[in-house]
mmCIF file of C-alpha atoms in Angstrom:
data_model
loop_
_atom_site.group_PDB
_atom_site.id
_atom_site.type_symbol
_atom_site.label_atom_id
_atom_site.label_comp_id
_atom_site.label_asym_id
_atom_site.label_seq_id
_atom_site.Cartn_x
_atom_site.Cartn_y
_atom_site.Cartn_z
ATOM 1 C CA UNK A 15 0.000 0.000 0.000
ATOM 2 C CA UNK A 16 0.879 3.094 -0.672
ATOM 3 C CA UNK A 17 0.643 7.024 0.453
ATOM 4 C CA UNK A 18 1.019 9.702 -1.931
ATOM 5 C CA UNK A 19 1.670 13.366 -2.123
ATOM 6 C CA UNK A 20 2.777 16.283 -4.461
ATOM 7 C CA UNK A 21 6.256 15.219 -3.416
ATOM 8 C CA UNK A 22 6.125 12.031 -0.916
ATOM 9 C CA UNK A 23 5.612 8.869 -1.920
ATOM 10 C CA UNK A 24 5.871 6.130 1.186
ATOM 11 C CA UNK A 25 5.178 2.777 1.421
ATOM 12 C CA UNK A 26 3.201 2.199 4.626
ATOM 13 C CA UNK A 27 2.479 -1.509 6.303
ATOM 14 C CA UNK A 28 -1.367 -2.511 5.144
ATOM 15 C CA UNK A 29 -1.909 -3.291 9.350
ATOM 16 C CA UNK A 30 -1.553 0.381 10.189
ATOM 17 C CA UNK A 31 -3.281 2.116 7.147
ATOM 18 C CA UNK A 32 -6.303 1.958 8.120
ATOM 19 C CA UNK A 33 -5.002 3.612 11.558
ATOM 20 C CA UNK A 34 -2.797 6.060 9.437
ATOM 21 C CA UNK A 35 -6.508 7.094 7.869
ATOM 22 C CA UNK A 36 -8.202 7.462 10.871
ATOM 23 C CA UNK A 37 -5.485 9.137 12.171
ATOM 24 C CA UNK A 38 -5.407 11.921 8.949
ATOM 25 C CA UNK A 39 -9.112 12.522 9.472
ATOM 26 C CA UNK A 40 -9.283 13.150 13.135
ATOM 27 C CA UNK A 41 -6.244 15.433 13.207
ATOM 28 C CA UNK A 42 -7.589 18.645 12.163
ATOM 29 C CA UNK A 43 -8.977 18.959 15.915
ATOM 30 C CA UNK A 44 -6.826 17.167 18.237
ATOM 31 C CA UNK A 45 -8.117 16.631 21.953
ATOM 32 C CA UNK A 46 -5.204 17.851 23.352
ATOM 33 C CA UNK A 47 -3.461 16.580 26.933
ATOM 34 C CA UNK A 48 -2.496 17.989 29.766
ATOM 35 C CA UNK A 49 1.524 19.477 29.284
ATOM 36 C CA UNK A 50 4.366 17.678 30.878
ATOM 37 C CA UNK A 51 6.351 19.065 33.259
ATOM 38 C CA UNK A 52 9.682 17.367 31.543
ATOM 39 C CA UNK A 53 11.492 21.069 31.395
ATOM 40 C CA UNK A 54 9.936 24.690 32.349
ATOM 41 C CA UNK A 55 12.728 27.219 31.006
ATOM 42 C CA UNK A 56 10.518 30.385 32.027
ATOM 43 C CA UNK A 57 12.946 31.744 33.617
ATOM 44 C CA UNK A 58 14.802 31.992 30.323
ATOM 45 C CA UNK A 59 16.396 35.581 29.338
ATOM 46 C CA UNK A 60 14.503 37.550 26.413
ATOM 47 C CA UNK A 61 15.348 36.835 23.468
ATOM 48 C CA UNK A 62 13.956 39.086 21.482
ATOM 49 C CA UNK A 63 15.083 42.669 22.254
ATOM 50 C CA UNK A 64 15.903 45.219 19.111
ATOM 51 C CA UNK A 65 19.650 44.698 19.432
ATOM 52 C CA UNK A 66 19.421 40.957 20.104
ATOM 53 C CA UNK A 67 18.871 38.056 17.567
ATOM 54 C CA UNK A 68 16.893 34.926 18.852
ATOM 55 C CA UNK A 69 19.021 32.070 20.244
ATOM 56 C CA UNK A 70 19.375 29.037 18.198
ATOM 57 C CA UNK A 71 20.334 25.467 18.978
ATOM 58 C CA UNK A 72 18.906 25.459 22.682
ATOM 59 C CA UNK A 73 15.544 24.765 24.427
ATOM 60 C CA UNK A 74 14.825 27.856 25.815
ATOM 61 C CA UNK A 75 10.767 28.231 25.514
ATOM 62 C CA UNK A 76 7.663 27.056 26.628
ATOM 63 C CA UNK A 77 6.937 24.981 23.736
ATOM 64 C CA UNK A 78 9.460 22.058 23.450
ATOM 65 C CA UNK A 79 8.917 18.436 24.317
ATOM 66 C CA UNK A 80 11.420 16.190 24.525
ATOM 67 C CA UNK A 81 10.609 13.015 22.450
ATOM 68 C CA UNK A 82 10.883 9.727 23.261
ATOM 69 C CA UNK A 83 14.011 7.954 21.502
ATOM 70 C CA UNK A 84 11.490 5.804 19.499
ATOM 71 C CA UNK A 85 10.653 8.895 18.130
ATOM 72 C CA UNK A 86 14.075 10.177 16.921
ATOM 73 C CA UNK A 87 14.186 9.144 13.867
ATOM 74 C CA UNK A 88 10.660 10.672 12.487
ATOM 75 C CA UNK A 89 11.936 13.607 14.028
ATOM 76 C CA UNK A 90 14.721 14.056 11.728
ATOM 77 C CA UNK A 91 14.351 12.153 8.909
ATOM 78 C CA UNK A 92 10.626 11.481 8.533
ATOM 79 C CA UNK A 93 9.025 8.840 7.448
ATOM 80 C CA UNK A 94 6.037 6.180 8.658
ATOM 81 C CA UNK A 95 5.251 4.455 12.198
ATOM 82 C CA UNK A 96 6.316 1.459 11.690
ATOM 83 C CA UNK A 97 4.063 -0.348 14.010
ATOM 84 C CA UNK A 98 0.749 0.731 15.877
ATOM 85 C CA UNK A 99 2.252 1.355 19.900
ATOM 86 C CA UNK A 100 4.773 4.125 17.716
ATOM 87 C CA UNK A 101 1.838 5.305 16.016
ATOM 88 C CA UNK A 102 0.359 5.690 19.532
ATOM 89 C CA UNK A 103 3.517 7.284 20.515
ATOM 90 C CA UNK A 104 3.437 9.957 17.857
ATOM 91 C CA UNK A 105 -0.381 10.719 18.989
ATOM 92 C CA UNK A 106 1.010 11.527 22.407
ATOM 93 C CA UNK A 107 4.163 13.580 21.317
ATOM 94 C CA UNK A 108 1.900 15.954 19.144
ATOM 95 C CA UNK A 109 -0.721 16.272 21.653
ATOM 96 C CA UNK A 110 1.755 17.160 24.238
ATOM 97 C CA UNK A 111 3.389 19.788 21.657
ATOM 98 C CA UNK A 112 -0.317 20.972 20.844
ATOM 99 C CA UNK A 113 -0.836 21.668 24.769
ATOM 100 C CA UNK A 114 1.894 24.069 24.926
ATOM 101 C CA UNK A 115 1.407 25.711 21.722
ATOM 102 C CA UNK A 116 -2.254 26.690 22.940
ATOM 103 C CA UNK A 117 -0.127 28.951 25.198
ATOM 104 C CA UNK A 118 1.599 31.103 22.805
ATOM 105 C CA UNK A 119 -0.404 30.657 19.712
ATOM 106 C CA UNK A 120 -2.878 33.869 19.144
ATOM 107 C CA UNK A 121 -5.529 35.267 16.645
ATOM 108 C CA UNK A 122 -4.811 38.592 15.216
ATOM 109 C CA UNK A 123 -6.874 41.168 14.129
ATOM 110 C CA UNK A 124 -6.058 44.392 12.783
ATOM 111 C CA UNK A 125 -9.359 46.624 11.609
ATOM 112 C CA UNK A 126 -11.287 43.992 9.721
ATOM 113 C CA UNK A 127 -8.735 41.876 9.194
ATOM 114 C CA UNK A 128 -7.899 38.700 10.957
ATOM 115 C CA UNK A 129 -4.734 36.284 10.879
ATOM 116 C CA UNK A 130 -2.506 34.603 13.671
ATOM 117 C CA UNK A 131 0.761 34.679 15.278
ATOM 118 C CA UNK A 132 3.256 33.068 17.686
ATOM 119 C CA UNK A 133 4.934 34.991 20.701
ATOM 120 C CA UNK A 134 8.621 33.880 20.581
ATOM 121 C CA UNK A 135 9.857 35.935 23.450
ATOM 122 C CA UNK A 136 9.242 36.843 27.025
ATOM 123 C CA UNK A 137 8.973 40.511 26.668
ATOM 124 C CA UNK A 138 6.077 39.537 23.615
ATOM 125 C CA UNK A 139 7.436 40.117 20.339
ATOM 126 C CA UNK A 140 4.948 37.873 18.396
ATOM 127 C CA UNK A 141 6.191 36.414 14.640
ATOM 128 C CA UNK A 142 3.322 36.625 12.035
ATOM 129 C CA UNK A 143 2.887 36.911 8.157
ATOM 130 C CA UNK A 144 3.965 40.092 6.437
ATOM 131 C CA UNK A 145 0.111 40.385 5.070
ATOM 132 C CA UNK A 146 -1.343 39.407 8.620
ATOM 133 C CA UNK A 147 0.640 42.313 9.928
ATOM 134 C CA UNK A 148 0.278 44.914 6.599
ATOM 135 C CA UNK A 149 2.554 48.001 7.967
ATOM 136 C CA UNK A 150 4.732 48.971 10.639
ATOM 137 C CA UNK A 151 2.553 51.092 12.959
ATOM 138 C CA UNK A 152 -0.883 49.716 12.932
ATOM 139 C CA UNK A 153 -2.377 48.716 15.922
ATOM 140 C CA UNK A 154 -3.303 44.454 16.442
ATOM 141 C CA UNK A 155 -6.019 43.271 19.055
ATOM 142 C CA UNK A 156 -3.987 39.877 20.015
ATOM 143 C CA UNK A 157 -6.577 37.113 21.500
ATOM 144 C CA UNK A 158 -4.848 34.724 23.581
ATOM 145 C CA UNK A 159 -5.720 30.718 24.965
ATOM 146 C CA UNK A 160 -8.118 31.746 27.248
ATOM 147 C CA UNK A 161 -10.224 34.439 25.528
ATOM 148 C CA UNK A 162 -8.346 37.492 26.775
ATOM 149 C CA UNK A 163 -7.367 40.442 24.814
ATOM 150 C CA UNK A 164 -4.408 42.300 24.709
ATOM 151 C CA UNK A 165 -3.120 45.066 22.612
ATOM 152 C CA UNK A 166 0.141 44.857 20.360
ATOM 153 C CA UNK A 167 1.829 47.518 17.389
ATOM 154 C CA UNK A 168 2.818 45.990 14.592
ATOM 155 C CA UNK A 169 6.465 46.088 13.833
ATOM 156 C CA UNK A 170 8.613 45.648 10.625
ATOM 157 C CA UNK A 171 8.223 43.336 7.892
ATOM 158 C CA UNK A 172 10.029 41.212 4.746
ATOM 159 C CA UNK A 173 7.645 41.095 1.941
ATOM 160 C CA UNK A 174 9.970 39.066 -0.003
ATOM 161 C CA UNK A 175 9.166 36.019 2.145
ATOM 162 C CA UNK A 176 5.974 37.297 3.761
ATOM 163 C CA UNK A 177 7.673 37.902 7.318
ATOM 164 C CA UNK A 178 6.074 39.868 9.762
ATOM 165 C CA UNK A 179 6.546 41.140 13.584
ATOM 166 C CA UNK A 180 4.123 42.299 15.883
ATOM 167 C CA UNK A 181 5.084 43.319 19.747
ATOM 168 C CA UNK A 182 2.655 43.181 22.691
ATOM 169 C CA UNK A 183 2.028 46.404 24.443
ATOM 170 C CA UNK A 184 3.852 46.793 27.479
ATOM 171 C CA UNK A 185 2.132 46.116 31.041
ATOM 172 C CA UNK A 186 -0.514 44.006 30.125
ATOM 173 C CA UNK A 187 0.484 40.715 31.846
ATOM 174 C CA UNK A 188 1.258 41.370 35.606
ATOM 175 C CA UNK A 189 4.867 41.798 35.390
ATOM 176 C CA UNK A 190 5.178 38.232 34.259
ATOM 177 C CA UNK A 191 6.753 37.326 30.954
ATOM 178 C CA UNK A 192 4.530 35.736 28.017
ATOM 179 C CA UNK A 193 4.863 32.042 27.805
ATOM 180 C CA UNK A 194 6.439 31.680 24.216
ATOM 181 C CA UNK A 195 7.556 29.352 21.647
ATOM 182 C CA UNK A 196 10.867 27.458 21.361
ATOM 183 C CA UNK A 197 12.865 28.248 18.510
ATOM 184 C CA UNK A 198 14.062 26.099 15.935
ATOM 185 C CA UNK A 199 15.422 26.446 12.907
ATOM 186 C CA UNK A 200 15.075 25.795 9.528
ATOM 187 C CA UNK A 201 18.548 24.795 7.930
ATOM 188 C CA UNK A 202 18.063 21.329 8.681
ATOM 189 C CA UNK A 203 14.303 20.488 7.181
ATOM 190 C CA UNK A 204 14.037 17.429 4.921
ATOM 191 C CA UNK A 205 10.891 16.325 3.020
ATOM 192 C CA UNK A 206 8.774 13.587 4.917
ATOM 193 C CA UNK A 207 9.601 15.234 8.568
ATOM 194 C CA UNK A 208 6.504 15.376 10.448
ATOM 195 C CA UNK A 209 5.292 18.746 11.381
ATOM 196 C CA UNK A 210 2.238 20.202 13.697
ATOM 197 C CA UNK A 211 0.535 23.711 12.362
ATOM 198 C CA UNK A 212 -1.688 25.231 15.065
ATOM 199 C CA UNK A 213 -4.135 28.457 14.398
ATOM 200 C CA UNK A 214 -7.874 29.894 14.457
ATOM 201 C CA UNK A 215 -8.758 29.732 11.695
ATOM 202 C CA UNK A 216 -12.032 31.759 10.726
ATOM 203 C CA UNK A 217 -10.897 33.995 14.302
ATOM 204 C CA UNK A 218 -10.563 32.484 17.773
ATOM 205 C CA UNK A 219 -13.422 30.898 19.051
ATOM 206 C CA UNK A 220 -13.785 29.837 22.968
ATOM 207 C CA UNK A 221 -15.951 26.935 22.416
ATOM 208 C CA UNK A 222 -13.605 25.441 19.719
ATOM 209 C CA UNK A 223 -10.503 26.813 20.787
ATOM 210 C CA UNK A 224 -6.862 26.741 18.712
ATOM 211 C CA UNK A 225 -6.931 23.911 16.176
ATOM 212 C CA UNK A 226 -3.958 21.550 15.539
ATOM 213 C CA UNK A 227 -2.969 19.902 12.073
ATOM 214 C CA UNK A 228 -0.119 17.181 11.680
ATOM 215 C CA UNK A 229 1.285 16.611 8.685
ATOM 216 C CA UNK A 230 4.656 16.364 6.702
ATOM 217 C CA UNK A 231 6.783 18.844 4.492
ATOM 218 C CA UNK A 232 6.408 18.258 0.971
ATOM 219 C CA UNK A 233 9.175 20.621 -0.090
ATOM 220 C CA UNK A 234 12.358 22.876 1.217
ATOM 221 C CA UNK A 235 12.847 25.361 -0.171
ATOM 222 C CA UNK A 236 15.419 28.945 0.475
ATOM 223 C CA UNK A 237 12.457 31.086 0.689
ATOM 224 C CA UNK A 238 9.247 28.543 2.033
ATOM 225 C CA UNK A 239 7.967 25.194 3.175
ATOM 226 C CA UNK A 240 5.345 23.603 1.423
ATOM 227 C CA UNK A 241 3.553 20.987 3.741
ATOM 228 C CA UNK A 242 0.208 19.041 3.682
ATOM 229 C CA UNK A 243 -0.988 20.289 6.943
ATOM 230 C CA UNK A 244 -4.616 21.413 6.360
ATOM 231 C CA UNK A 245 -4.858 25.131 6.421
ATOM 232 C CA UNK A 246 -7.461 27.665 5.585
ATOM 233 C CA UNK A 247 -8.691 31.478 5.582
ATOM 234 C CA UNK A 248 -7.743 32.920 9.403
ATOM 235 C CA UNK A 249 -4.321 30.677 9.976
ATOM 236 C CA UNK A 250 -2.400 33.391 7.945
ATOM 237 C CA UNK A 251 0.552 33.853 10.797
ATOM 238 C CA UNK A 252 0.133 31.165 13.118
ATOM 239 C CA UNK A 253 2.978 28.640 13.767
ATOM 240 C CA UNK A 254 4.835 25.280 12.438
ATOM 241 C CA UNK A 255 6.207 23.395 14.825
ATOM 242 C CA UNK A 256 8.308 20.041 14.547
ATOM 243 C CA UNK A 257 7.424 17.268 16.694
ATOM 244 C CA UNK A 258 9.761 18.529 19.338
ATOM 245 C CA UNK A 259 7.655 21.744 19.586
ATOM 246 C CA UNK A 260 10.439 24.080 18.077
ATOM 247 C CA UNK A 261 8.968 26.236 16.485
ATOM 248 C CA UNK A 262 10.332 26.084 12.107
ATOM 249 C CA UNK A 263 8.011 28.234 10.204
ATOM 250 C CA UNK A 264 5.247 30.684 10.131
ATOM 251 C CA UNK A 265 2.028 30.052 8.078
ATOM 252 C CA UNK A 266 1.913 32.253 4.748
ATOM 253 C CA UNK A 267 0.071 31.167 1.803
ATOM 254 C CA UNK A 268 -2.753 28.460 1.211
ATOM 255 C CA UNK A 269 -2.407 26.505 -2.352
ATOM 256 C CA UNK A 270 -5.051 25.557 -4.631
ATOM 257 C CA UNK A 271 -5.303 22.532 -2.584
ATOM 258 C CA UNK A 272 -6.138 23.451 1.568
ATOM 259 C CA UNK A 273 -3.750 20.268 2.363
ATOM 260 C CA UNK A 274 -0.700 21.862 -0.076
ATOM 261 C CA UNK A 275 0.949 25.292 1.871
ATOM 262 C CA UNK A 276 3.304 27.105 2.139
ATOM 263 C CA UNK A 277 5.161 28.827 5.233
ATOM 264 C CA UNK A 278 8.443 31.215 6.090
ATOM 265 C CA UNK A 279 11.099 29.504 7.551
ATOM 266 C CA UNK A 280 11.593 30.735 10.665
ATOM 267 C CA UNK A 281 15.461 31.281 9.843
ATOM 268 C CA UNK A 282 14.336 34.306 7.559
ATOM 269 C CA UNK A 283 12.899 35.884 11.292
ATOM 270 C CA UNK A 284 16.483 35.573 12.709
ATOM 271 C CA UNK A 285 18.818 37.234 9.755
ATOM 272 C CA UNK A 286 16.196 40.030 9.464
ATOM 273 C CA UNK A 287 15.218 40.081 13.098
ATOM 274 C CA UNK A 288 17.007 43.925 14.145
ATOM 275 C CA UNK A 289 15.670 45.532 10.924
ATOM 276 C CA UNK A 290 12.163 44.025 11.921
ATOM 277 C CA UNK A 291 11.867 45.139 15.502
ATOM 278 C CA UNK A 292 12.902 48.475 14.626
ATOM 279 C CA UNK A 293 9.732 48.683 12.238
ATOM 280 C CA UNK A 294 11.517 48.820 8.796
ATOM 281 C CA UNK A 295 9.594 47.312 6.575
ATOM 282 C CA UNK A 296 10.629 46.381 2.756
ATOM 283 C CA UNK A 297 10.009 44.227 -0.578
ATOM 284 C CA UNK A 298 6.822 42.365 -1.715
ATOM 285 C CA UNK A 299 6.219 39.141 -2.686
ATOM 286 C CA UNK A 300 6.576 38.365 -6.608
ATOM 287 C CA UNK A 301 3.345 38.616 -8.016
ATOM 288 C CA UNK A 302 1.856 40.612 -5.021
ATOM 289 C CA UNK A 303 3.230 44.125 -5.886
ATOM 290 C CA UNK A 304 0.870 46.533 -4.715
ATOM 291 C CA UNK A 305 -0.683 48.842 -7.535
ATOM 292 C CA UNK A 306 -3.203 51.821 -7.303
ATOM 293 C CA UNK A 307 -3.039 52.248 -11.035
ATOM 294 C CA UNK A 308 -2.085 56.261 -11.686
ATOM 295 C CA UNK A 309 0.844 58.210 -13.169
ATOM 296 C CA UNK A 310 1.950 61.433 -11.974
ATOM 297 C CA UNK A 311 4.041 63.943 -11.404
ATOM 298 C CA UNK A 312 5.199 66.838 -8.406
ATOM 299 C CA UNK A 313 8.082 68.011 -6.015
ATOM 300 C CA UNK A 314 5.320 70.079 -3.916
ATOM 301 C CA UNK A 315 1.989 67.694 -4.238
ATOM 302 C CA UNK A 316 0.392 64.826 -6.411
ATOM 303 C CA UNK A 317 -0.585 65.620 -9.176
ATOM 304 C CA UNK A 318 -2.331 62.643 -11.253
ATOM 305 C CA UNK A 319 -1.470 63.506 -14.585
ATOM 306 C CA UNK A 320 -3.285 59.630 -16.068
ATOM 307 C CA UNK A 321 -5.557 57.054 -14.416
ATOM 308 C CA UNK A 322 -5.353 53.954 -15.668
ATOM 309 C CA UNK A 323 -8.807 52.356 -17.110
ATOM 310 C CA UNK A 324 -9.713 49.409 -15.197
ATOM 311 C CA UNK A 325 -7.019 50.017 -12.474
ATOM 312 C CA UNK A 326 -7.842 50.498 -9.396
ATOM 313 C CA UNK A 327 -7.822 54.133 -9.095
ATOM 314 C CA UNK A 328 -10.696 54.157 -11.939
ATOM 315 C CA UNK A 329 -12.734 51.852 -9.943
ATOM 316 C CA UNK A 330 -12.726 54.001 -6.588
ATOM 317 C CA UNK A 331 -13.381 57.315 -8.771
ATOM 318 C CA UNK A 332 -9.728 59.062 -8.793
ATOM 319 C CA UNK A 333 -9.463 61.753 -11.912
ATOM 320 C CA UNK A 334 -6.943 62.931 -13.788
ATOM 321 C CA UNK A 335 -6.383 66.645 -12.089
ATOM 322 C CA UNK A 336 -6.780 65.221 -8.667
ATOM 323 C CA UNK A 337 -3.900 66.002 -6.414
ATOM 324 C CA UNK A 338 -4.064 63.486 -3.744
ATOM 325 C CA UNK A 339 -3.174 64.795 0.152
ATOM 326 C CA UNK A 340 -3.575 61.710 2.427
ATOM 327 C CA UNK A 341 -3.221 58.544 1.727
ATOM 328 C CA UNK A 342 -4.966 56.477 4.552
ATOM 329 C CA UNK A 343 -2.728 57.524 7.838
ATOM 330 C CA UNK A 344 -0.305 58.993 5.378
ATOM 331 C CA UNK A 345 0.259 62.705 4.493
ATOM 332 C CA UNK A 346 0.873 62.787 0.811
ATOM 333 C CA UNK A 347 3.691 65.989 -0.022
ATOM 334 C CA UNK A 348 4.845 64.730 -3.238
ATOM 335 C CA UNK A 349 4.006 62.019 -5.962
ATOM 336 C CA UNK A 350 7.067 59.999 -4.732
ATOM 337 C CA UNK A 351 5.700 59.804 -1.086
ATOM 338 C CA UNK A 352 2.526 58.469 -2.598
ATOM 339 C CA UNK A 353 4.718 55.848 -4.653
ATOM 340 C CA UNK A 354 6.382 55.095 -1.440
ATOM 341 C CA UNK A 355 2.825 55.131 0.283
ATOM 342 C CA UNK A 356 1.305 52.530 -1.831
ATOM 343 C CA UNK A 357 4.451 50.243 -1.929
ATOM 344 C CA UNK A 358 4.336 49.865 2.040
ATOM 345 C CA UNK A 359 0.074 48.288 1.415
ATOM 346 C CA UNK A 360 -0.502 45.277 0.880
ATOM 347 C CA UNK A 361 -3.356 44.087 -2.904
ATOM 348 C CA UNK A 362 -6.429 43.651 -1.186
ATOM 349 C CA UNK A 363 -6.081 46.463 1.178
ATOM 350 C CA UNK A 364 -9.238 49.302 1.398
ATOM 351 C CA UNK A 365 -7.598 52.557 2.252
ATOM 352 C CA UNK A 366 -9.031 55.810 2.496
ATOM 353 C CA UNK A 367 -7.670 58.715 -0.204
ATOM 354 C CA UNK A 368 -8.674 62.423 0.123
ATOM 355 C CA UNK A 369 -8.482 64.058 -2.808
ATOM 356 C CA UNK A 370 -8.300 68.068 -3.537
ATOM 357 C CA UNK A 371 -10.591 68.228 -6.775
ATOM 358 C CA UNK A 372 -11.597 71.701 -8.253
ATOM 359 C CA UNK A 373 -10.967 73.337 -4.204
ATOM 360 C CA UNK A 374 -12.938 71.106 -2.496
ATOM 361 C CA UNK A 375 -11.810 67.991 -0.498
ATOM 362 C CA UNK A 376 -12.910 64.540 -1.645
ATOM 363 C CA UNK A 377 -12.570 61.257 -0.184
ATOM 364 C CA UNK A 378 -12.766 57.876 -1.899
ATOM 365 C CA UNK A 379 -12.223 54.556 -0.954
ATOM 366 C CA UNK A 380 -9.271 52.281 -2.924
ATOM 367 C CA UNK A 381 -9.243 48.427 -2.825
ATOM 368 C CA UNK A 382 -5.017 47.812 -3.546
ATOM 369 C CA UNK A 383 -4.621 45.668 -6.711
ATOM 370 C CA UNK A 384 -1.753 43.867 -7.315
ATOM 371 C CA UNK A 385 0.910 43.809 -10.439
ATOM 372 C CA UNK A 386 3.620 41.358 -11.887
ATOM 373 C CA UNK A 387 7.222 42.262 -10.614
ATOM 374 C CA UNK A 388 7.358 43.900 -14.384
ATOM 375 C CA UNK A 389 4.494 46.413 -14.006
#
């Protein structure tokens, strides 16, 4: 018998199939247990202050779980149980992982939208998507395990890979740090290594509370993981762990298939980690360059000299003559600020434009579009 993926194809014993099945199907909602108590490194320093990188190679966190030594060799290489009691083992490592990611795995909203994230230090710097997070400066309503709500600021951001930070708001927790993930890393990810996403997906929910996938990485790649772990709309942002609970990428994009997705490695946090907490921001992803669809000109204001038909622009109602003097939270002095504006959305975006058409002042609404790498 055999399993199949995109990438993956394993030859699994016909007496645990069936099991591997049942397993698959019942894994989008684990019943979590109770943590162990194997290691508590709370006491850990903070790793994630603006002139400090996060440690590597250590179990510093509230996330990891140290796996059995039946275990060890899914761990790093991948692979099948080979017999039902390890397939019971697995069960009991990811539920254990699961347990303690409930603790540092939130829903994010900013405005309308709504994503996830994982708090990776102490102090609360939480690691997200670029497009959860949109722009350095916006305020994030963070919902944690138990239903409270705390305010964060979002932070910088690499388009290019779709990385995001977002950092709590000081004195919301008692003094006490934030329980928060263990860090892995991503240099040494193979295909067929097991894997455990957890998010809310569709927004946090009490009742239901964070959902857990397992699955396996289909691909490495410099710039993403593609796994089968069953994502959809909401888990934008949330965390991949490996079945030690270190925590090896952030979710980013969902495929054409909801079991085929992709995620930053969490390596791409680390080299980019000072620009990012200082709230620099930069790049896009190819294929999602922001576009508002107008040509201009101006070393004192924005003049729009052409609007594009069917861009953007058009459809919101801008008009050649406009000059255009905020741009959302932005104050627009020249057409290059408003260039620089609409590279630091994100397509999709609604932002507010006032206009100054004919003396008056003019608002209009803009939906972002997006543009190849060439437009």
């Amino acid at each position: 018998m055999k399993l199949k993926t995109s990438k993956i194809e394993v030859r699994v014993p016909p007496r645990i199939y069936g099991i591997i099945q049942a397993t698959a199907m019942t894994a989008v909602m684990l019943s979590v247990a109770a943590p162990v108590n194997a290691q508590d490194p709370r006491h850990a320093a903070d790793r994630g202050s603006s002139n400090q990188q996060p440690h590597r190679e250590n179990v510093n966190g509230n996330t990891w779980v140290e796996p059995p030594a039946s275990l060890h060799d899914l761990l790093e290489q991948g692979g099948v149980p080979e017999s039902l009691e390890m397939l019971r083992v697995l069960q009991r490592q990811t539920q254990q992982v699961a347990a303690r990611a409930d603790e540092c795995t939130v829903s994010v909203q900013i405005g309308p939208a709504q994503g996830c994230g994982v708090i990776v230090t102490g102090s609360g710097f939480v690691m997200t998507a670029a497009h959860v997070a949109m722009r350095p400066g916006k305020a994030a309503v963070l919902t944690l395990a138990d239903g409270r709500t705390v305010t964060a600021t979002t932070r910088g951001m690499d388009r290019h890979v779709d990385a995001g930070l977002i950092k709590i708001n000081p004195g919301q927790n008692g003094g006490k740090p934030w329980p928060y993930a263990t860090l892995g890393n991503s240099k040494d990810l193979r295909t067929g290594m097991w894997c455990i996403a957890t998010g809310h997906p569709g927004g946090y929910d009490r009742e239901r509370g964070m959902v857990t996938r397992v699955g396996r990485i289909l691909d490495v790649r410099e710039d993403s993981l593609d796994t089968d772990c069953a994502l959809i709309g909401g888990d934008s942002g949330g965390p991949l762990f490996d079945l030690a609970g270190r925590l090896i990428a952030i979710h980013s994009r969902i495929g054409n298939d909801v079991a085929d997705n992709l995620h930053v490695p969490v390596d791409h946090f680390d080299k980019s980690w000072d620009r990012m907490s200082q709230g620099e921001s930069w790049g896009f992803l190819p294929g999602f360059k922001p576009v508002l669809g107008v040509k201009g000109n101006g070393a004192e204001e924005a003049n729009v000299k052409i609007v594009y038909p069917g861009s953007p622009a058009a459809a919101a109602g801008i008009e050649k003559g406009d000059v255009v003097e905020r741009f959302g939270d932005v104050p627009i002095t020249d057409f290059e600020s408003l260039k620089n504006a609409v590279a630091d959305t994100m397509p999709g975006e609604r932002i507010k434009v006032w206009l100054r058409r004919a003396g008056s002042l003019v608002q209009v609404v803009v939906e972002i579009g997006r543009a190849n790498e060439s437009s």
